[in-house]
Amino acid sequence: MASADIPKRGEGGTPAISKKVRPEADERSPRAPYGDKPRRAERPEPSGRPGRPGFSGKPDEHAETSGRGRTSGRSGYTERDNSARPARLANLPSPSQEGSRIRKAAEPPTTPQNPRRREISPETRAELDRPSYSKAAKPAYDKPRQDKAAAQPRSSYRAPVGYQFFASCPRGLEEELCKELSDLGATDIVPASGGVGFIGDMPTGWKINLWSRLAIRVLWRVGEGHYKKEEDLYQAALALDWPSWFDVDRTIAVTTVGKNSPLPSLNFVSLRIKDAICDRFREATGDRPNVDTRKPDIPLTLFLSSDRYNLYLDLSGEPLNRRGYRVQPSGAPLNENLAAGMLLLSGWTPGVPLYDPMMGGGTILLEAALMTLNIAPGLRRHFAFENLKTFDRIEWLRLHKDAEAAVLEREPLPIFGSDIDPAMVRAAGLNLRAAGLFDCVRLMEADFLNVDPPTESGFIVSNPPYGVRMGSEEDLGPFYKEIGDNLKQHFPGWTVFLLSADPELPKRIGLQTSRRIPIYNGPLECRLVEYRLVAGSNRKE
């Protein structure tokens, strides 16, 4: 290398960089217009990480043509342009050492010692080198890295913000529940069999308890993981901070539900979870909560699969289908959330005429009236989340007042119901009166086989007897045939939805079915069968 390339020491003890004559415009390289731009090695280093070169994930495509030499791939400096490397030490080399430094520059650069490298003890190294035939993890380093943020691998995934909830519902209503939860402000909604998981803050959980027409319970997940035996579940429950969620004077009860669980007794599992909660309170307060299996202040639910568990705090308490207005039950009552689900699955909307010719206790009529008047189904009841420390009474009163203000003015609605049994007509009237909706729905005692339609068109949504708790198959076969005759002759232009747990009975109606929607009435697998009646013959030949 020529001596002209050797940087000379200028005034003040700093090396002076020789100036080069800029070429003419026609002799400049393609990068000549940027000649005034500081070279990479001369640019100031970022203020956030002094002394550490930045890393670019893209190779320098002009490295060979710009006269800057090959990039080293580590720090951004070149092998030839070493004179531009900024000084990192206070004591610079003397002029007599320049020749040896230049000779060393031609040699391949050595890798500097990594200051972040961690030493491994001989015992740990021997353990790492020992052959292993198991899947057990190898021992970690003796000196774990203190910088946890730097040790974690980078990932685009971000943990969800908020609490994790699960809303249970009758099977077959999961998709409709997803739509309802989305309208109520839930996020990260994931449907499952018999319910829907979602993310939200605690007031969102309260709001869903207040407004949901389909959910049975809203559960707050406080623990999850793997297990093999009862002791694993005990230790998992013992590690949770129960005193931060409710006071020791609250009563508790644990319910365990298992599916393919290897544990022999689910009752014993519930007992162990209860013991863990009580032991955790004894450590913190010296006292323990009492158990009330009938009406606990803090109900808990544990779900077990073959190897995983999920532990929930029940925010609802009593099931959400208990709206608080059923004062006179019928012989075969229909759950309120299932009745609301039948209305939503049918496509009925408020304002369209609705008729239930076999109304029983009037559950379908009540749910339709609540939807039409925009009445929150939980306005008249209390919830278990009111017993938790996370309960904010001011926020709850605001949600409650907003729901009361959203109620529409009561007026007669195009909702009709009838039943051949006078006791059922009386029961439906009492339930409507308890809900304050007696003047909104029209009832009458009549036989559906001899009744005229209340309007020219509309929806029939009903739960006729299907031989499980009422009637017998021998009697119901001719009855369903007469239903089909009456629909064909007197209800053209109507859309009919009938719930049945017997797949053969709907065939006796003798009309062409448009849809068969699977849905569960408790443990009974049913079908919500649709018939679209048009003018003229619609009977199957």
Coordinates of C-alpha atoms in Angstrom, one line a residue:
M1 CA 0.0 0.0 0.0
A2 CA 1.4 3.4 -0.9
S3 CA 2.5 5.8 1.7
A4 CA 0.1 8.4 0.4
D5 CA -2.7 6.3 1.8
I6 CA -1.3 6.5 5.3
P7 CA -3.3 9.0 7.3
K8 CA -1.0 11.7 8.7
R9 CA -1.4 13.2 12.2
G10 CA -2.8 16.7 12.1
E11 CA -3.0 19.3 14.8
G12 CA -4.6 18.3 18.0
G13 CA -3.4 14.7 17.8
T14 CA -6.1 13.6 15.4
P15 CA -5.4 12.0 12.0
A16 CA -6.1 14.2 9.0
I17 CA -7.9 12.7 6.0
S18 CA -6.4 13.7 2.7
K19 CA -8.7 15.5 0.3
K20 CA -9.2 14.0 -3.2
V21 CA -9.9 16.1 -6.3
R22 CA -13.5 15.5 -7.4
P23 CA -13.7 14.2 -11.0
E24 CA -15.4 16.1 -13.8
A25 CA -19.0 15.7 -14.4
D26 CA -18.5 13.3 -17.3
E27 CA -16.0 11.2 -15.4
R28 CA -18.0 10.7 -12.2
S29 CA -19.3 7.4 -11.2
P30 CA -23.0 6.7 -10.9
R31 CA -22.8 7.5 -7.2
A32 CA -20.9 10.7 -7.7
P33 CA -23.9 13.0 -7.0
Y34 CA -23.8 11.7 -3.5
G35 CA -20.1 12.3 -3.1
D36 CA -20.6 14.9 -0.4
K37 CA -22.5 12.5 1.7
P38 CA -20.5 11.1 4.6
R39 CA -19.1 7.7 4.1
R40 CA -20.6 4.9 6.1
A41 CA -17.7 4.7 8.5
E42 CA -17.7 8.5 9.0
R43 CA -21.4 8.9 9.7
P44 CA -22.3 9.6 13.3
E45 CA -23.4 6.6 15.3
P46 CA -27.0 6.3 16.7
S47 CA -27.4 8.1 20.0
G48 CA -29.5 5.2 21.4
R49 CA -26.7 2.6 21.3
P50 CA -23.2 4.3 21.2
G51 CA -20.3 2.3 20.1
R52 CA -22.5 -0.4 18.4
P53 CA -22.9 -0.4 14.6
G54 CA -26.3 -0.7 13.1
F55 CA -27.2 -3.9 11.2
S56 CA -29.0 -3.8 7.9
G57 CA -30.8 -6.9 6.6
K58 CA -30.1 -5.9 3.0
P59 CA -26.7 -6.4 1.2
D60 CA -25.0 -3.4 -0.3
E61 CA -25.6 -3.9 -4.0
H62 CA -23.1 -1.1 -4.9
A63 CA -20.3 -2.4 -2.7
E64 CA -18.3 -3.7 -5.7
T65 CA -18.9 -0.8 -8.1
S66 CA -18.5 2.2 -5.8
G67 CA -14.9 1.6 -4.9
R68 CA -15.6 0.9 -1.3
G69 CA -14.5 -2.7 -1.3
R70 CA -16.3 -5.8 0.1
T71 CA -18.4 -5.3 3.2
S72 CA -17.4 -7.4 6.2
G73 CA -20.9 -8.5 6.9
R74 CA -20.5 -7.8 10.6
S75 CA -20.1 -4.2 11.4
G76 CA -20.5 -2.4 8.1
Y77 CA -16.8 -1.5 7.5
T78 CA -14.8 -2.6 4.5
E79 CA -11.7 -4.5 4.3
R80 CA -9.8 -1.9 2.2
D81 CA -11.1 1.3 3.6
N82 CA -9.9 0.8 7.1
S83 CA -8.7 4.4 7.4
A84 CA -12.3 5.5 7.8
R85 CA -12.9 3.4 10.9
P86 CA -13.5 5.8 13.8
A87 CA -11.1 5.6 16.7
R88 CA -12.6 3.8 19.7
L89 CA -9.8 4.3 22.1
A90 CA -8.5 7.5 23.7
N91 CA -4.8 6.6 23.0
L92 CA -4.2 6.6 19.2
P93 CA -1.3 4.7 17.7
S94 CA 1.9 6.7 17.2
P95 CA 3.4 7.4 13.7
S96 CA 6.0 4.7 14.3
Q97 CA 3.2 2.1 14.6
E98 CA 1.5 3.1 11.4
G99 CA 3.5 0.6 9.3
S100 CA 2.7 -2.4 11.4
R101 CA -0.9 -1.3 11.6
I102 CA -1.1 -1.2 7.8
R103 CA 0.5 -4.6 7.5
K104 CA -2.1 -6.0 9.9
A105 CA -4.9 -4.5 7.9
A106 CA -4.1 -6.7 5.0
E107 CA -4.4 -9.8 7.1
P108 CA -7.8 -11.4 7.6
P109 CA -9.6 -9.7 10.5
T110 CA -10.0 -11.7 13.6
T111 CA -13.3 -12.1 15.4
P112 CA -13.3 -10.0 18.6
Q113 CA -14.3 -11.6 21.8
N114 CA -18.1 -11.4 22.4
P115 CA -18.6 -9.3 25.5
R116 CA -22.1 -10.9 26.0
R117 CA -20.7 -14.5 26.0
R118 CA -21.5 -16.5 29.1
E119 CA -19.0 -18.9 30.6
I120 CA -20.1 -22.4 31.3
S121 CA -18.8 -24.3 34.2
P122 CA -17.0 -27.7 33.6
E123 CA -19.8 -29.6 35.4
T124 CA -22.5 -28.1 33.1
R125 CA -20.4 -28.6 30.0
A126 CA -19.9 -32.3 30.9
E127 CA -23.6 -32.6 31.5
L128 CA -24.4 -31.1 28.1
D129 CA -21.9 -33.4 26.3
R130 CA -23.3 -36.5 28.0
P131 CA -25.5 -38.5 25.5
S132 CA -29.2 -38.5 26.5
Y133 CA -31.9 -40.9 25.3
S134 CA -34.8 -39.0 26.9
K135 CA -36.7 -36.0 25.8
A136 CA -35.9 -34.1 29.0
A137 CA -34.5 -30.6 28.6
K138 CA -30.7 -30.1 28.9
P139 CA -29.5 -28.1 31.9
A140 CA -29.4 -24.4 31.5
Y141 CA -26.3 -22.2 31.9
D142 CA -24.8 -21.6 35.3
K143 CA -25.2 -17.9 34.9
P144 CA -28.6 -17.0 33.4
R145 CA -28.8 -13.9 31.3
Q146 CA -30.1 -11.0 33.4
D147 CA -31.4 -9.1 30.3
K148 CA -34.7 -11.1 29.9
A149 CA -36.0 -8.9 27.1
A150 CA -32.9 -9.6 25.0
A151 CA -33.0 -13.3 25.8
Q152 CA -36.5 -13.8 24.5
P153 CA -37.0 -14.6 20.8
R154 CA -38.6 -11.9 18.7
S155 CA -42.1 -12.7 17.5
S156 CA -44.9 -10.8 15.9
Y157 CA -47.4 -12.3 18.3
R158 CA -48.8 -10.1 21.0
A159 CA -50.6 -11.3 24.0
P160 CA -54.3 -10.4 24.1
V161 CA -55.2 -7.4 26.3
G162 CA -58.0 -8.1 28.7
Y163 CA -59.6 -11.0 30.6
Q164 CA -60.3 -14.4 29.1
F165 CA -64.0 -15.4 29.3
F166 CA -66.1 -18.3 28.1
A167 CA -69.9 -18.0 27.5
S168 CA -71.7 -21.3 27.5
C169 CA -74.9 -21.8 25.4
P170 CA -77.1 -24.6 24.1
R171 CA -75.3 -26.6 21.4
G172 CA -76.3 -25.4 18.0
L173 CA -76.4 -21.7 19.0
E174 CA -72.7 -21.0 18.9
E175 CA -72.7 -19.0 15.7
E176 CA -75.6 -16.8 16.8
L177 CA -73.8 -16.3 20.2
C178 CA -70.7 -15.1 18.3
K179 CA -72.7 -12.4 16.6
E180 CA -74.3 -11.4 19.8
L181 CA -71.0 -11.1 21.7
S182 CA -69.5 -9.1 18.9
D183 CA -72.3 -6.6 19.1
L184 CA -71.8 -6.4 22.9
G185 CA -68.1 -5.5 22.5
A186 CA -66.3 -8.8 22.9
T187 CA -63.0 -9.4 20.9
D188 CA -61.0 -12.4 19.9
I189 CA -64.2 -14.5 19.6
V190 CA -63.6 -18.2 19.2
P191 CA -66.6 -20.6 18.9
A192 CA -66.4 -24.0 20.6
S193 CA -68.8 -26.9 21.2
G194 CA -71.4 -25.6 23.6
G195 CA -70.0 -22.1 24.0
V196 CA -67.8 -19.3 22.8
G197 CA -64.5 -18.0 24.2
F198 CA -63.7 -14.3 24.0
I199 CA -61.5 -11.5 25.3
G200 CA -62.7 -8.3 27.1
D201 CA -62.4 -6.1 30.1
M202 CA -64.4 -6.8 33.2
P203 CA -67.3 -4.3 32.4
T204 CA -67.7 -6.1 29.1
G205 CA -68.3 -9.4 31.1
W206 CA -70.9 -7.6 33.2
K207 CA -72.6 -6.1 30.1
I208 CA -72.8 -9.6 28.4
N209 CA -74.5 -11.0 31.6
L210 CA -77.0 -8.1 31.4
W211 CA -77.8 -8.3 27.7
S212 CA -77.1 -11.8 26.4
R213 CA -80.2 -13.7 25.3
L214 CA -78.4 -16.8 24.3
A215 CA -75.7 -17.5 26.9
I216 CA -76.3 -19.7 29.9
R217 CA -73.3 -18.6 31.9
V218 CA -70.3 -16.2 31.6
L219 CA -67.2 -17.7 33.1
W220 CA -63.9 -15.8 33.8
R221 CA -60.9 -18.1 33.3
V222 CA -58.4 -17.7 36.1
G223 CA -56.2 -20.9 35.5
E224 CA -55.3 -23.4 32.9
G225 CA -52.7 -26.0 32.2
H226 CA -51.8 -29.7 32.1
Y227 CA -52.4 -32.2 34.8
K228 CA -51.9 -35.9 35.5
K229 CA -53.3 -36.4 39.0
E230 CA -55.4 -34.7 41.7
E231 CA -52.2 -33.2 43.4
D232 CA -51.4 -31.3 40.2
L233 CA -54.8 -29.6 40.3
Y234 CA -54.4 -28.8 44.0
Q235 CA -51.0 -27.2 43.5
A236 CA -52.3 -25.2 40.6
A237 CA -55.3 -23.8 42.6
L238 CA -53.1 -23.2 45.6
A239 CA -50.8 -20.9 43.5
L240 CA -53.7 -18.6 42.5
D241 CA -54.2 -15.3 44.5
W242 CA -57.8 -16.0 45.7
P243 CA -57.7 -13.3 48.4
S244 CA -57.2 -10.6 45.8
W245 CA -60.5 -11.7 44.1
F246 CA -63.0 -12.1 46.9
D247 CA -63.2 -11.8 50.7
V248 CA -62.9 -14.6 53.1
D249 CA -66.5 -14.1 54.4
R250 CA -67.9 -15.1 50.9
T251 CA -69.2 -18.7 50.5
I252 CA -67.8 -20.9 47.7
A253 CA -68.8 -24.0 45.8
V254 CA -66.8 -25.9 43.2
T255 CA -68.3 -27.8 40.3
T256 CA -66.1 -30.2 38.2
V257 CA -67.1 -31.2 34.7
G258 CA -64.9 -33.9 32.9
K259 CA -64.7 -35.2 29.4
N260 CA -62.3 -38.2 28.9
S261 CA -60.6 -37.4 32.2
P262 CA -58.5 -40.2 33.6
L263 CA -59.3 -39.2 37.2
P264 CA -61.6 -41.7 39.0
S265 CA -63.7 -39.3 41.0
L266 CA -64.7 -35.8 39.9
N267 CA -66.2 -35.1 43.4
F268 CA -62.8 -35.7 45.0
V269 CA -61.3 -33.2 42.5
S270 CA -63.9 -30.6 43.6
L271 CA -62.9 -31.3 47.2
R272 CA -59.2 -30.8 46.5
I273 CA -59.8 -27.5 44.7
K274 CA -61.9 -26.3 47.7
D275 CA -59.0 -27.4 50.0
A276 CA -56.5 -25.4 47.9
I277 CA -58.7 -22.2 48.1
C278 CA -59.1 -22.6 51.9
D279 CA -55.4 -23.3 52.4
R280 CA -54.5 -20.2 50.4
F281 CA -56.8 -18.0 52.5
R282 CA -55.4 -19.5 55.7
E283 CA -51.9 -18.5 54.6
A284 CA -53.0 -14.9 53.8
T285 CA -55.6 -14.2 56.5
G286 CA -55.6 -17.0 59.0
D287 CA -59.2 -17.8 58.2
R288 CA -61.0 -19.8 55.5
P289 CA -64.2 -19.3 53.5
N290 CA -67.3 -21.5 54.0
V291 CA -69.0 -23.8 51.5
D292 CA -72.5 -23.3 50.3
T293 CA -73.4 -25.8 47.6
R294 CA -77.0 -24.5 47.2
K295 CA -76.5 -20.8 46.5
P296 CA -72.8 -19.8 46.9
D297 CA -71.6 -16.2 46.6
I298 CA -68.6 -17.3 44.5
P299 CA -69.3 -20.3 42.3
L300 CA -66.4 -22.0 40.6
T301 CA -66.3 -24.4 37.6
L302 CA -63.4 -26.7 36.7
F303 CA -63.4 -28.3 33.2
L304 CA -61.2 -31.4 32.7
S305 CA -60.2 -33.0 29.4
S306 CA -57.9 -35.9 29.0
D307 CA -54.8 -34.0 30.1
R308 CA -55.7 -30.3 30.5
Y309 CA -57.8 -28.3 32.9
N310 CA -59.5 -24.9 32.9
L311 CA -60.6 -23.2 36.1
Y312 CA -63.2 -20.5 36.0
L313 CA -64.9 -18.0 38.3
D314 CA -68.6 -18.0 37.4
L315 CA -69.7 -14.4 36.9
S316 CA -73.3 -15.2 36.4
G317 CA -74.3 -17.3 39.5
E318 CA -77.7 -18.6 38.6
P319 CA -78.1 -19.6 34.9
L320 CA -78.8 -16.6 32.7
N321 CA -82.0 -18.2 31.3
R322 CA -83.6 -17.5 34.6
R323 CA -84.8 -14.0 33.7
G324 CA -86.9 -13.6 36.8
Y325 CA -90.4 -13.5 35.2
R326 CA -91.4 -17.2 35.1
V327 CA -93.8 -17.5 38.0
Q328 CA -95.9 -20.3 36.6
P329 CA -94.0 -23.1 34.8
S330 CA -95.6 -25.4 32.2
G331 CA -95.5 -29.2 32.0
A332 CA -92.6 -29.2 29.5
P333 CA -91.0 -25.8 29.7
L334 CA -88.6 -24.4 27.1
N335 CA -85.5 -22.7 28.3
E336 CA -85.5 -19.0 27.6
N337 CA -82.1 -18.9 25.8
L338 CA -83.2 -21.8 23.5
A339 CA -86.5 -19.9 22.7
A340 CA -84.5 -16.8 21.8
G341 CA -82.1 -18.9 19.7
M342 CA -85.1 -20.4 17.8
L343 CA -86.3 -16.9 17.0
L344 CA -82.9 -15.8 15.8
L345 CA -82.3 -19.0 13.7
S346 CA -85.7 -18.6 12.1
G347 CA -84.9 -15.2 10.7
W348 CA -87.8 -13.5 12.5
T349 CA -87.3 -9.8 13.2
P350 CA -89.2 -7.5 15.5
G351 CA -92.3 -6.0 13.9
V352 CA -93.1 -9.1 11.8
P353 CA -96.2 -11.0 13.0
L354 CA -95.4 -14.0 15.2
Y355 CA -97.7 -16.8 16.2
D356 CA -97.1 -19.7 18.6
P357 CA -100.1 -22.0 18.4
M358 CA -98.8 -24.4 21.1
M359 CA -97.3 -21.8 23.5
G360 CA -97.3 -23.7 26.8
G361 CA -96.0 -21.2 29.4
G362 CA -95.4 -18.6 26.7
T363 CA -91.6 -18.6 26.7
I364 CA -91.3 -17.9 22.9
L365 CA -93.8 -15.1 23.2
L366 CA -92.0 -13.5 26.1
E367 CA -88.6 -13.6 24.4
A368 CA -90.1 -12.1 21.2
A369 CA -91.6 -9.3 23.2
L370 CA -88.3 -8.6 25.1
M371 CA -86.5 -8.4 21.7
T372 CA -89.1 -6.1 20.2
L373 CA -89.1 -3.6 23.1
N374 CA -85.3 -3.9 23.5
I375 CA -85.5 -5.0 27.1
A376 CA -82.2 -6.4 28.5
P377 CA -83.1 -9.9 29.9
G378 CA -80.9 -9.4 33.0
L379 CA -82.5 -6.2 34.2
R380 CA -84.5 -7.9 37.0
R381 CA -81.9 -10.1 38.6
H382 CA -78.5 -10.1 40.4
F383 CA -75.2 -11.7 39.4
A384 CA -72.3 -13.4 41.1
F385 CA -69.8 -10.8 39.9
E386 CA -71.3 -8.4 42.4
N387 CA -69.6 -10.3 45.2
L388 CA -66.1 -9.9 43.7
K389 CA -63.5 -7.3 44.7
T390 CA -63.2 -6.3 41.0
F391 CA -66.8 -5.2 41.1
D392 CA -67.2 -1.4 40.4
R393 CA -70.7 -0.4 41.6
I394 CA -70.6 3.0 39.8
E395 CA -69.7 1.4 36.5
W396 CA -72.4 -1.3 37.0
L397 CA -75.1 1.4 37.8
R398 CA -74.1 3.2 34.6
L399 CA -74.6 0.0 32.5
H400 CA -77.9 -0.7 34.3
K401 CA -79.2 2.8 33.7
D402 CA -78.2 2.7 30.1
A403 CA -80.2 -0.5 29.7
E404 CA -83.2 1.0 31.4
A405 CA -83.1 4.0 29.1
A406 CA -82.9 1.8 26.0
V407 CA -86.3 0.2 26.7
L408 CA -89.0 1.2 24.1
E409 CA -92.5 2.3 25.1
R410 CA -94.8 -0.6 25.7
E411 CA -97.6 -1.0 23.2
P412 CA -99.7 -3.8 21.6
L413 CA -97.4 -6.0 19.4
P414 CA -98.1 -8.3 16.5
I415 CA -97.3 -11.3 18.7
F416 CA -100.0 -14.0 19.2
G417 CA -100.2 -17.2 21.2
S418 CA -102.8 -19.9 21.8
D419 CA -103.1 -23.3 23.5
I420 CA -105.7 -25.9 23.8
D421 CA -105.1 -26.3 27.6
P422 CA -106.7 -23.5 29.7
A423 CA -104.1 -24.0 32.4
M424 CA -101.3 -23.2 29.9
V425 CA -103.2 -20.0 28.8
R426 CA -103.4 -19.0 32.5
A427 CA -99.7 -19.8 33.1
A428 CA -98.6 -17.7 30.0
G429 CA -100.8 -14.8 31.2
L430 CA -99.2 -14.9 34.6
N431 CA -95.7 -14.9 33.2
L432 CA -96.4 -12.1 30.8
R433 CA -97.9 -10.0 33.6
A434 CA -94.9 -10.6 35.8
A435 CA -92.7 -9.3 33.0
G436 CA -94.9 -6.3 32.5
L437 CA -95.8 -7.5 29.0
F438 CA -99.4 -8.7 29.4
D439 CA -100.9 -5.9 27.3
C440 CA -98.3 -6.3 24.6
V441 CA -99.2 -9.9 23.6
R442 CA -102.5 -11.4 22.6
L443 CA -103.5 -14.8 24.0
M444 CA -106.4 -17.1 23.5
E445 CA -107.6 -20.6 24.3
A446 CA -107.9 -22.5 21.0
D447 CA -107.2 -25.7 19.2
F448 CA -104.5 -25.1 16.5
L449 CA -106.2 -27.6 14.2
N450 CA -109.3 -25.4 14.1
V451 CA -107.9 -21.9 14.4
D452 CA -107.7 -19.2 11.8
P453 CA -104.4 -17.2 11.2
P454 CA -104.2 -13.9 13.1
T455 CA -102.8 -12.1 10.1
E456 CA -102.4 -12.8 6.4
S457 CA -98.7 -13.7 6.7
G458 CA -96.0 -14.0 9.3
F459 CA -93.9 -16.5 11.2
I460 CA -95.0 -19.6 13.2
V461 CA -92.3 -20.6 15.8
S462 CA -93.4 -23.4 18.1
N463 CA -92.3 -26.3 20.3
P464 CA -95.0 -29.0 19.8
P465 CA -95.0 -32.2 21.8
Y466 CA -92.8 -34.9 20.4
G467 CA -93.3 -37.8 22.8
V468 CA -90.4 -37.3 25.3
R469 CA -92.3 -35.7 28.2
M470 CA -95.7 -35.1 26.7
G471 CA -97.8 -37.4 24.4
S472 CA -96.9 -40.7 22.9
E473 CA -95.6 -41.7 19.4
E474 CA -98.9 -43.5 18.6
D475 CA -101.0 -40.4 19.3
L476 CA -98.6 -37.9 17.9
G477 CA -98.4 -39.4 14.4
P478 CA -102.0 -38.6 13.4
F479 CA -101.7 -35.3 15.2
Y480 CA -98.7 -34.2 13.1
K481 CA -100.6 -35.1 10.0
E482 CA -103.5 -32.9 11.0
I483 CA -101.0 -30.1 11.6
G484 CA -99.8 -30.4 8.0
D485 CA -103.4 -30.3 6.7
N486 CA -104.2 -27.2 8.7
L487 CA -101.1 -25.4 7.6
K488 CA -101.7 -26.2 4.0
Q489 CA -105.4 -25.0 4.0
H490 CA -105.3 -22.0 6.3
F491 CA -101.7 -20.6 6.5
P492 CA -100.5 -19.9 2.9
G493 CA -97.8 -17.2 2.9
W494 CA -96.5 -18.2 6.4
T495 CA -93.1 -19.5 7.3
V496 CA -93.2 -22.2 9.9
F497 CA -90.5 -23.4 12.3
L498 CA -91.2 -26.5 14.5
L499 CA -88.8 -28.0 17.0
S500 CA -88.8 -31.8 17.3
A501 CA -86.5 -34.4 18.9
D502 CA -88.1 -37.2 16.8
P503 CA -86.8 -37.3 13.2
E504 CA -89.9 -39.2 12.1
L505 CA -92.6 -36.9 13.4
P506 CA -91.9 -34.0 11.1
K507 CA -92.2 -36.3 8.1
R508 CA -95.8 -37.0 9.1
I509 CA -96.7 -33.3 8.4
G510 CA -96.4 -34.2 4.7
L511 CA -95.0 -30.8 3.6
Q512 CA -91.7 -30.1 1.9
T513 CA -89.0 -29.0 4.4
S514 CA -86.7 -26.1 3.5
R515 CA -84.2 -26.6 6.3
R516 CA -83.4 -28.8 9.2
I517 CA -81.3 -27.0 11.8
P518 CA -79.6 -29.1 14.4
I519 CA -80.0 -27.8 17.9
Y520 CA -80.1 -29.3 21.4
N521 CA -82.8 -28.9 24.0
G522 CA -80.7 -29.8 27.0
P523 CA -79.4 -33.3 26.4
L524 CA -82.0 -34.0 23.6
E525 CA -80.7 -33.6 20.0
C526 CA -83.4 -31.9 18.1
R527 CA -84.1 -30.4 14.7
L528 CA -85.6 -27.0 14.0
V529 CA -87.6 -27.8 10.8
E530 CA -88.6 -25.1 8.4
Y531 CA -91.6 -25.1 6.1
R532 CA -92.3 -22.3 3.6
L533 CA -96.0 -22.3 2.7
V534 CA -97.0 -20.8 -0.6
A535 CA -100.4 -20.5 -2.2
G536 CA -101.5 -23.7 -3.8
S537 CA -100.4 -27.2 -3.1
N538 CA -97.1 -27.7 -1.2
R539 CA -97.8 -31.3 -0.1
K540 CA -95.3 -34.0 -0.9
E541 CA -96.7 -36.7 -3.2

